[in-house]
Amino acid sequence: MDPYLVSVLSNIGMISFIALSAYLLLLTGEISFGQQAYFAISAYGSGIATAMWGWPFWAGLLWGATLAGLAATLVAIPTLRLRGLYFSIATLAFAEMVRLVFEIFTYQVEIDGELVGPDGSDGFRDIRYIYDSNVTAFEYMLVIYGLLALVLIGFFVLERARLGSVFRMIGEDPMLTEMQGLNATAYKVLAAAMAGVIAGIGGGLYAHLTTYVEPKIFNVMLGVHSLAYGLIGGLGTALGPLLGVGIDIGFLESIRAISGYRMIVFGGLVAVLLIIRPRGILDEATVHWLRRRWRRWIHAQD
Amino acid sequence: MLELKVLSKHFGGVRAVDDLSLAVEKGQIFGLIGPNGSGKSTTVNLICGVFPVTSGRVLLDGKDITRAQPHQTLAAGIARTFQNIRLFGQLTVWQNLWVAQNGLEDRQRENFLRRWMSGNRRARESVEELLEFSGLADKRDALARNLAFGEQRRLELARALSAKPKLLLLDEPAAGMNLEEVGALDDRLRKIQDRGVTILLVEHVMDLVMGVTDRIAVLNFGKKIAEGTPAEIQDDPAVQEAYLGGAGGRRAAAAG
Ligand SMILES: Nc1ncnc2c1ncn2[C@@H]1O[C@H](COP(=O)(O)OP(=O)(O)OP(=O)(O)O)[C@@H](O)[C@H]1O
Ligand SMILES: [Mg+2]
């Protein structure tokens, strides 16, 4: 496979995790500008585990995602009591704080005569586990998509389970949800924890793909993009945010003619869609309609 | 079963509910009527804990629930519908009911984790039964917001019932319905009563109120101006005065 294509697809896969993470919170009606914090925490956490502590890749990834989930839970408990805009601002502030902490975070050990580990704003080099294990870029892409498939299956199960309906109910009318006897805040904390883990998986994958992480890439723009993917692609299904990622990275980035203006085109797209389709391309009504169509078609076959 | 004791709610200078006392007996359909803005919806909101009361007490089966939150009054056995329909429009009819069942089970807490992710047969059966009862069986997969108005009202009632309440608070369930639909609602309310559920019915449609209720209280400017059987209320000069003199006169006359 063409190495360029492999690298684009790997990027799409990785960013999909953080897009799904923001999407999960959007389902409960919460707008988080800060999912990049959990992406970063896991990128550092899993990198430290494999490059410095000699852990195997899967253990490192699990550890990073767990850290991210814990951090998300701890942040969610106080901030989800805030409503709407205040929650959004709190997530943004927390993510910037995390980034600034990584700007000064230094923790290095000597391995084979070389210093390895995070070095403040110089970043964290030599997260080489994947290369040292002779995993090719193509194989690693399969790892990314394998995990993405698992997370997607998780989302489809969620949508069919009560929990998914409860998340959507909270997104639509939290007060009415409370009146059904459900503790909306507790469910939101659960959603935030799950979203943290999902962003964490993406972050761990990212660190091991690039072998190098630096604090400045976990800036607000990453968070804003993650949020925008769901809003563009649609909130009716977990495939929505993936469509959003595909449009941005797969389509806009590959059209060379607009390369320099990608951000402007992307921003314009978001603005237009928010006006004409406030819940994205694959919104609930569209997904519902497609599902009915699909069922009818299946029926017609037998 | 439900007692309001000198209950008041003031919004700034507005005395929306003013020293209201009344007692609803178990198994009754109790009507609460009055001109527009007389405090009926506010009373419902006070009973189920949406607003904090200004003064007075709310008792359910002798237990003080004055300060209970909405989810606590639901747990205590009070379910309601809204004057302006409130449904989860992006969810299907089936999901709307299913999730209300979910709330019921959350509050029962038994086997919470096991039930949480997986559907549970009893809940499903109960949803099916409610769909039948409400005449919504063929609409189960429609999004709630795509339903016709009367269907949305039926779904709201079904959702309230799915919480298996002892006491049902209905805020103008017949508003916007045609005669036929009002007749069907009348039937349904009697069936609900037969199941042992007590109903507090706020309503402007006089045919329905006079036909179906056991007892009626009349509010005007937040105060109770009359209480009695439907026949007594119809003949009460104070009630006629409130309706004909008050802002609600034309609407009540048109409705009844
Ligand atoms: N949240 C609120 N804030 C301020 N005032 C309110 C609020 N809710 C109700 N009121 C006022 O309280 C009074 C009683 O209102 P309420 O809605 O209880 O009347 P109602 O009897 O239900 O009338 P309708 O028949 O029109 O539904 C009105 O004067 C109304 O303006
Ligand atoms: Mg009212």
XYZ file of C-alpha atoms and ligand atoms in Angstrom:
590
model
C 0.000 0.000 0.000
C 1.131 3.525 -0.760
C 2.957 4.893 2.323
C 1.254 8.258 1.960
C -2.161 6.624 1.948
C -1.197 4.523 4.966
C -0.165 7.623 6.844
C -3.337 9.541 5.945
C -5.521 6.592 6.910
C -3.626 6.140 10.169
C -4.191 9.786 10.975
C -7.883 9.535 10.202
C -8.130 6.496 12.451
C -6.369 8.148 15.371
C -8.270 11.390 15.162
C -11.485 9.372 14.986
C -10.984 8.351 18.606
C -10.905 11.897 19.876
C -13.816 12.814 17.591
C -15.847 9.936 19.058
C -14.865 11.085 22.500
C -16.264 14.573 21.916
C -19.303 13.007 20.209
C -20.169 10.930 23.262
C -20.364 14.065 25.368
C -22.339 15.859 22.658
C -24.938 13.098 22.954
C -25.505 14.113 26.564
C -25.741 17.745 25.452
C -22.362 18.801 26.786
C -19.887 20.686 24.635
C -16.314 19.906 25.625
C -13.453 21.877 24.143
C -11.019 19.862 26.220
C -10.926 16.244 25.042
C -7.356 16.822 23.821
C -6.314 16.803 27.489
C -7.144 13.093 27.788
C -5.541 12.409 24.422
C -2.388 14.078 25.792
C -2.476 12.383 29.192
C -2.599 8.985 27.553
C 0.014 9.875 24.927
C 2.433 10.738 27.720
C 1.270 7.989 30.077
C 1.510 5.158 27.583
C 4.770 6.530 26.137
C 6.345 6.612 29.589
C 5.167 3.063 30.260
C 6.661 1.545 27.097
C 9.725 3.710 26.526
C 10.836 4.205 30.124
C 9.402 1.367 32.150
C 9.804 -1.272 29.466
C 6.119 -2.256 29.457
C 4.678 -4.013 26.418
C 2.610 -1.923 24.027
C -0.820 -3.212 25.027
C -0.150 -2.738 28.717
C 1.080 0.780 28.034
C -1.994 1.602 25.986
C -4.306 0.225 28.642
C -2.487 2.210 31.291
C -2.677 5.427 29.266
C -6.385 4.986 28.557
C -7.050 4.228 32.226
C -5.214 7.353 33.322
C -7.205 9.371 30.815
C -10.484 7.885 32.060
C -9.589 8.616 35.675
C -8.613 12.184 34.872
C -11.848 12.677 32.918
C -13.892 11.378 35.838
C -12.139 13.636 38.323
C -12.692 16.641 36.081
C -16.311 15.709 35.349
C -17.480 15.444 38.938
C -17.118 19.138 39.772
C -17.530 20.612 36.270
C -20.665 18.764 35.160
C -22.561 20.531 37.917
C -21.946 23.621 35.840
C -24.377 24.136 33.018
C -23.814 24.626 29.339
C -21.328 27.332 28.590
C -19.698 27.120 32.007
C -18.927 23.475 31.496
C -17.430 24.237 28.070
C -15.202 26.931 29.508
C -14.112 24.680 32.358
C -13.092 21.912 29.936
C -11.143 24.405 27.880
C -9.367 25.762 30.965
C -8.516 22.275 32.176
C -7.095 21.241 28.813
C -4.914 24.340 28.637
C -3.736 23.664 32.165
C -2.778 20.124 31.211
C -0.863 21.421 28.212
C 1.004 23.954 30.333
C 1.875 21.272 32.860
C 3.386 19.171 30.062
C 5.340 22.240 28.939
C 7.268 22.048 32.212
C 6.948 18.353 32.970
C 10.395 16.765 32.957
C 10.978 13.164 33.919
C 13.930 11.451 32.301
C 15.876 8.288 32.921
C 19.061 7.027 31.302
C 18.569 4.025 29.062
C 21.587 2.631 27.121
C 23.525 5.829 27.768
C 20.764 8.078 26.484
C 18.293 10.230 28.350
C 14.732 9.151 27.598
C 11.515 10.773 28.748
C 9.440 13.939 28.635
C 11.579 17.060 28.617
C 9.262 20.005 29.108
C 8.476 21.978 25.997
C 11.054 19.988 24.015
C 8.617 17.141 24.173
C 9.034 13.424 24.587
C 11.194 11.657 21.988
C 11.956 8.057 21.198
C 8.708 6.297 21.982
C 10.101 3.554 19.802
C 8.268 0.446 20.878
C 6.515 -0.114 17.579
C 9.676 0.404 15.508
C 11.819 -1.704 17.802
C 9.295 -4.496 17.445
C 9.468 -4.292 13.651
C 5.806 -3.510 13.223
C 5.313 -1.987 9.776
C 3.306 1.182 9.208
C 0.685 -0.908 7.464
C 0.397 -3.358 10.338
C 0.129 -0.508 12.795
C -2.653 0.970 10.710
C -4.480 -2.336 11.081
C -4.000 -2.106 14.853
C -5.542 1.378 14.823
C -8.520 0.266 12.761
C -8.963 -2.901 14.781
C -9.302 -0.845 17.947
C -11.499 1.690 16.195
C -13.781 -1.130 15.079
C -14.034 -2.337 18.688
C -14.952 1.144 19.910
C -17.525 1.478 17.125
C -19.073 -1.849 18.035
C -19.213 -0.526 21.575
C -21.116 2.523 20.316
C -23.568 0.402 18.348
C -24.246 -1.720 21.408
C -24.652 1.461 23.426
C -27.208 2.827 20.981
C -29.296 -0.296 21.319
C -28.940 -0.431 25.088
C -30.844 1.715 27.508
C -27.740 3.613 28.431
C -27.546 5.090 24.940
C -31.153 6.258 25.119
C -30.521 7.755 28.531
C -27.551 9.722 27.177
C -29.689 11.049 24.352
C -32.525 11.887 26.726
C -30.177 13.914 28.885
C -28.984 15.698 25.775
C -32.516 16.599 24.823
C -34.075 17.540 28.154
C -32.054 16.984 31.341
C -34.843 18.223 33.588
C -37.358 15.824 32.079
C -34.805 13.033 32.417
C -34.452 13.771 36.111
C -38.213 13.611 36.349
C -38.100 10.067 35.002
C -36.181 9.157 38.129
C -32.754 9.149 36.494
C -29.806 10.978 37.999
C -28.659 12.999 34.998
C -25.429 14.194 36.605
C -24.303 10.666 37.462
C -24.969 9.526 33.907
C -23.037 12.486 32.538
C -20.049 11.652 34.704
C -20.198 8.123 33.317
C -20.287 9.496 29.766
C -17.333 11.758 30.519
C -15.327 8.844 31.912
C -16.056 6.735 28.847
C -15.166 9.679 26.609
C -11.872 10.064 28.481
C -10.953 6.432 27.882
C -11.789 6.691 24.178
C -9.687 9.837 23.741
C -6.977 8.040 25.713
C -6.873 5.125 23.298
C -6.342 7.604 20.482
C -3.603 9.404 22.401
C -1.675 6.207 23.128
C -1.892 5.156 19.490
C -0.729 8.585 18.425
C 2.349 8.619 20.657
C 3.508 5.256 19.345
C 2.874 6.142 15.730
C 4.806 9.409 15.720
C 7.362 8.259 18.355
C 7.471 11.881 19.457
C 4.973 14.004 21.319
C 5.279 17.642 22.205
C 2.878 19.656 24.339
C 1.990 22.237 21.743
C 0.095 19.871 19.483
C -2.451 19.279 22.249
C -3.725 22.805 21.911
C -7.228 24.165 21.668
C -7.415 23.649 17.914
C -7.292 19.895 18.383
C -10.221 20.138 20.788
C -12.212 22.414 18.516
C -11.686 20.086 15.570
C -12.726 17.033 17.561
C -15.912 18.774 18.500
C -16.559 19.988 14.973
C -16.268 16.485 13.490
C -19.382 15.290 15.287
C -21.247 18.480 14.517
C -20.440 18.218 10.798
C -20.799 14.484 10.376
C -23.915 14.215 12.488
C -25.077 13.288 15.958
C -27.460 10.541 14.885
C -24.874 7.775 14.811
C -21.258 7.137 15.795
C -20.484 7.052 12.083
C -21.226 10.794 12.036
C -17.983 11.946 13.655
C -16.047 9.526 11.435
C -17.645 11.113 8.412
C -16.567 14.482 9.801
C -12.971 13.319 10.187
C -13.066 11.841 6.709
C -14.305 15.103 5.211
C -11.657 17.164 6.970
C -8.558 14.999 6.771
C -9.406 12.733 3.889
C -11.008 15.235 1.582
C -10.038 18.813 2.448
C -6.444 17.969 3.223
C -5.968 15.994 0.070
C -7.205 18.771 -2.211
C -3.934 20.572 -2.767
C -5.592 23.591 -4.292
C -7.070 24.597 -0.952
C -4.227 23.359 1.206
C -3.328 26.778 2.556
C -6.956 27.665 3.168
C -8.030 24.394 4.713
C -8.840 25.971 8.053
C -10.946 28.627 6.389
C -12.849 26.149 4.245
C -13.338 23.900 7.268
C -14.540 26.782 9.431
C -16.935 27.900 6.721
C -18.262 24.369 6.365
C -18.937 24.149 10.086
C -20.703 27.513 10.088
C -22.903 26.662 7.109
C -23.806 23.230 8.440
C -24.670 24.572 11.882
C -27.209 26.787 10.199
C -28.743 24.379 7.701
C -28.287 21.129 9.630
C -27.796 21.935 13.296
C -27.288 18.283 14.208
C -24.981 17.448 11.319
C -25.245 15.488 8.089
C -26.214 12.175 9.676
C -28.646 13.632 12.196
C -31.184 11.591 14.164
C -33.981 11.986 11.642
C -31.764 10.942 8.735
C -30.403 7.954 10.613
C -33.911 6.946 11.604
C -35.064 7.221 7.993
C -32.069 5.243 6.699
C -32.648 2.555 9.293
C -36.286 2.173 8.219
C -35.278 2.045 4.567
C -32.706 -0.572 5.352
C -35.182 -2.717 7.301
C -37.733 -2.493 4.536
C -35.091 -3.488 2.004
C -34.073 -6.490 4.114
C -37.722 -7.515 4.350
C -38.123 -7.247 0.603
C -35.196 -9.646 0.154
C -36.808 -12.561 1.972
C -53.833 10.161 49.903
C -52.708 13.639 48.777
C -53.060 16.572 51.115
C -52.131 20.184 50.485
C -51.942 22.262 53.649
C -52.159 26.049 53.311
C -49.833 25.813 50.329
C -48.547 29.048 48.783
C -46.267 29.965 45.947
C -45.357 33.564 45.205
C -43.446 34.619 42.111
C -42.226 38.044 43.139
C -45.463 39.875 43.798
C -47.677 37.321 42.044
C -49.492 34.997 44.422
C -49.761 32.121 41.958
C -51.013 29.778 44.682
C -52.413 31.343 47.816
C -53.116 29.374 51.018
C -54.496 26.403 49.126
C -55.698 23.432 51.155
C -57.278 20.344 49.733
C -57.402 16.605 50.219
C -57.621 13.986 47.478
C -58.923 10.579 48.550
C -57.392 7.360 47.316
C -58.965 6.121 44.106
C -60.599 9.445 43.245
C -60.413 11.406 40.055
C -60.125 14.873 41.482
C -60.666 17.831 39.184
C -58.778 21.079 39.565
C -60.276 23.835 37.452
C -60.155 27.593 37.232
C -59.686 30.436 34.765
C -56.352 30.997 32.976
C -53.548 31.949 35.312
C -55.420 30.816 38.401
C -52.519 28.653 39.603
C -53.433 25.147 38.460
C -50.152 24.318 36.740
C -48.233 25.913 39.579
C -50.044 23.617 42.011
C -49.030 20.588 39.947
C -45.429 21.820 39.875
C -45.422 22.286 43.629
C -46.744 18.785 44.260
C -44.129 17.110 42.113
C -41.283 19.282 43.340
C -40.440 21.402 40.289
C -40.689 24.633 42.286
C -39.820 25.079 45.945
C -42.916 26.120 47.902
C -43.152 29.541 49.505
C -45.040 28.160 52.489
C -47.304 25.294 53.430
C -46.938 21.556 53.136
C -47.569 18.700 50.716
C -48.368 15.289 52.197
C -48.566 11.988 50.342
C -50.132 9.207 52.381
C -49.343 11.274 55.451
C -45.662 11.601 54.522
C -44.244 15.084 54.089
C -42.905 15.487 50.531
C -42.878 19.286 50.513
C -39.181 19.574 49.861
C -38.748 16.512 47.610
C -37.052 16.879 44.222
C -38.895 15.708 41.069
C -37.069 12.375 40.964
C -37.912 11.831 44.616
C -41.605 12.556 44.160
C -41.544 10.122 41.240
C -39.971 7.530 43.511
C -42.695 8.294 46.040
C -45.254 7.343 43.388
C -46.251 10.600 41.690
C -46.115 10.810 37.890
C -47.281 13.667 35.715
C -47.922 15.013 32.253
C -47.277 18.554 31.067
C -49.548 21.273 29.782
C -47.035 21.837 26.977
C -46.211 18.337 25.854
C -42.721 17.269 26.844
C -41.388 14.200 25.127
C -37.992 13.025 23.987
C -38.626 13.946 20.372
C -35.454 12.392 18.973
C -36.285 9.020 20.507
C -38.858 6.575 19.221
C -42.191 5.978 20.908
C -40.883 2.685 22.183
C -37.717 4.235 23.592
C -39.671 6.980 25.328
C -41.586 4.365 27.291
C -38.726 1.973 27.727
C -36.552 4.609 29.306
C -39.267 5.691 31.686
C -39.268 2.063 32.814
C -35.551 2.392 33.193
C -36.045 5.215 35.663
C -38.412 3.035 37.582
C -35.804 0.347 37.863
C -33.001 2.709 38.682
C -34.981 3.738 41.638
C -35.724 0.186 42.691
C -32.010 -0.544 42.554
C -32.344 -4.299 42.539
C -29.887 -5.884 40.152
C -29.073 -2.425 38.967
C -25.930 -3.376 37.069
C -27.332 -6.423 35.389
C -30.370 -4.612 34.098
C -28.508 -1.566 33.206
C -27.059 -2.558 29.874
C -29.446 -5.284 28.908
C -33.108 -5.141 28.190
C -35.305 -6.837 30.714
C -38.283 -8.927 29.823
C -40.638 -7.544 32.401
C -39.938 -3.972 31.335
C -40.488 -4.926 27.703
C -43.789 -6.582 28.472
C -44.929 -3.587 30.398
C -43.998 -1.293 27.495
C -45.930 -3.526 25.093
C -48.929 -3.416 27.348
C -48.795 0.368 27.566
C -48.527 0.651 23.789
C -51.692 -1.406 23.470
C -53.479 0.523 26.175
C -52.642 3.848 24.535
C -53.433 2.738 21.014
C -49.863 3.414 19.917
C -48.803 -0.135 19.057
C -48.438 0.601 15.345
C -46.408 3.746 16.063
C -43.779 2.082 18.209
C -40.888 2.844 15.837
C -41.870 6.408 14.960
C -39.864 9.293 16.371
C -41.917 10.978 19.064
C -41.656 14.354 17.387
C -43.218 12.989 14.203
C -46.414 11.943 15.974
C -49.699 13.758 15.552
C -50.685 15.987 18.425
C -53.228 13.623 19.950
C -50.758 10.756 19.730
C -48.148 12.809 21.547
C -50.634 13.418 24.338
C -51.338 9.691 24.532
C -47.641 8.923 24.615
C -47.123 11.381 27.440
C -49.873 9.740 29.435
C -48.403 6.317 28.713
C -45.013 7.486 29.880
C -46.460 8.779 33.111
C -48.208 5.438 33.617
C -45.055 3.482 32.934
C -43.688 4.770 36.224
C -46.509 2.785 37.872
C -47.641 5.744 39.947
C -50.083 5.806 42.843
C -50.963 9.368 41.961
C -51.185 10.775 38.446
C -51.094 14.534 37.870
C -52.551 15.458 34.483
C -52.173 19.051 33.318
C -54.767 19.683 30.607
C -54.537 16.281 28.905
C -57.452 17.117 26.584
C -56.135 20.457 25.328
C -56.218 20.545 21.553
C -58.096 17.252 21.226
C -61.209 16.772 19.107
C -64.453 15.375 20.536
C -63.689 11.815 19.608
C -60.269 11.968 21.220
C -61.743 13.489 24.364
C -64.195 10.578 24.510
C -61.349 8.089 24.240
C -59.460 9.951 26.964
C -62.524 9.784 29.204
C -62.567 5.994 28.761
C -58.884 5.709 29.402
C -59.031 7.781 32.577
C -61.766 5.529 33.959
C -59.689 2.453 33.158
C -56.715 3.978 34.931
C -58.923 4.712 37.914
C -60.118 1.091 37.898
C -56.529 0.008 38.272
C -56.432 1.840 41.571
C -54.539 4.938 40.468
C -55.592 8.262 41.981
C -55.783 11.134 39.496
C -55.543 14.887 39.896
C -56.996 16.280 36.682
C -56.349 19.878 35.655
C -58.607 20.621 32.709
C -60.515 23.308 30.862
C -62.669 20.927 28.833
C -65.775 20.962 31.024
C -67.514 17.965 29.439
C -64.594 15.820 30.448
C -64.203 17.263 33.939
C -67.887 17.153 34.813
C -68.270 13.635 33.461
C -65.258 11.867 34.833
C -64.374 13.444 38.176
C -65.580 12.446 41.618
C -64.828 15.792 43.160
C -63.696 19.202 41.954
C -61.873 22.174 43.437
C -62.026 25.565 41.741
C -59.147 28.049 41.844
C -59.244 31.741 41.133
C -56.188 33.958 41.567
C -54.478 31.133 43.441
C -57.265 30.763 46.013
C -59.723 27.932 46.295
C -63.162 29.440 45.782
C -65.238 26.249 45.779
C -65.027 22.515 46.254
C -67.624 19.791 45.815
C -69.134 17.215 43.510
C -69.447 18.129 39.820
C -73.141 18.889 40.278
C -72.487 21.192 43.215
C -69.740 23.010 41.321
C -71.928 23.548 38.273
C -74.554 25.266 40.393
C -72.132 27.310 42.472
C -72.651 31.025 41.882
C -69.084 31.896 42.935
C -67.734 29.593 40.239
C -69.973 31.066 37.576
C -68.896 34.508 38.674
C -65.173 33.602 38.429
C -65.564 32.097 34.983
C -67.825 34.717 33.498
C -66.159 37.683 35.169
C -62.573 36.447 34.949
C -60.102 36.312 32.113
C -60.940 32.657 31.491
C -64.614 33.300 30.904
C -64.657 33.100 27.174
C -62.400 30.063 26.996
C -64.374 28.138 29.607
C -67.622 29.011 27.918
C -66.271 27.908 24.562
C -64.884 24.698 26.015
C -67.877 23.738 28.080
N -42.179 30.320 36.555
C -42.976 31.384 36.791
N -42.435 32.591 37.061
C -43.225 33.662 37.308
N -44.549 33.616 37.309
C -45.159 32.462 37.037
C -44.394 31.281 36.769
N -45.252 30.262 36.539
C -46.479 30.786 36.657
N -46.434 32.098 36.966
C -47.591 32.969 37.208
O -48.394 32.339 38.174
C -49.775 32.499 37.853
C -50.436 31.140 37.787
O -49.944 30.458 36.637
P -50.335 28.971 36.288
O -49.487 28.575 35.132
O -50.237 28.123 37.495
O -51.836 29.116 35.831
P -52.825 28.034 35.249
O -53.971 27.973 36.157
O -52.117 26.759 34.979
O -53.272 28.712 33.895
P -53.590 28.065 32.454
O -55.013 27.648 32.485
O -53.400 29.205 31.502
O -52.646 26.950 32.227
C -49.828 33.281 36.568
O -50.060 34.632 36.888
C -48.464 33.098 35.984
O -48.093 34.227 35.216
Mg -51.647 25.696 33.353
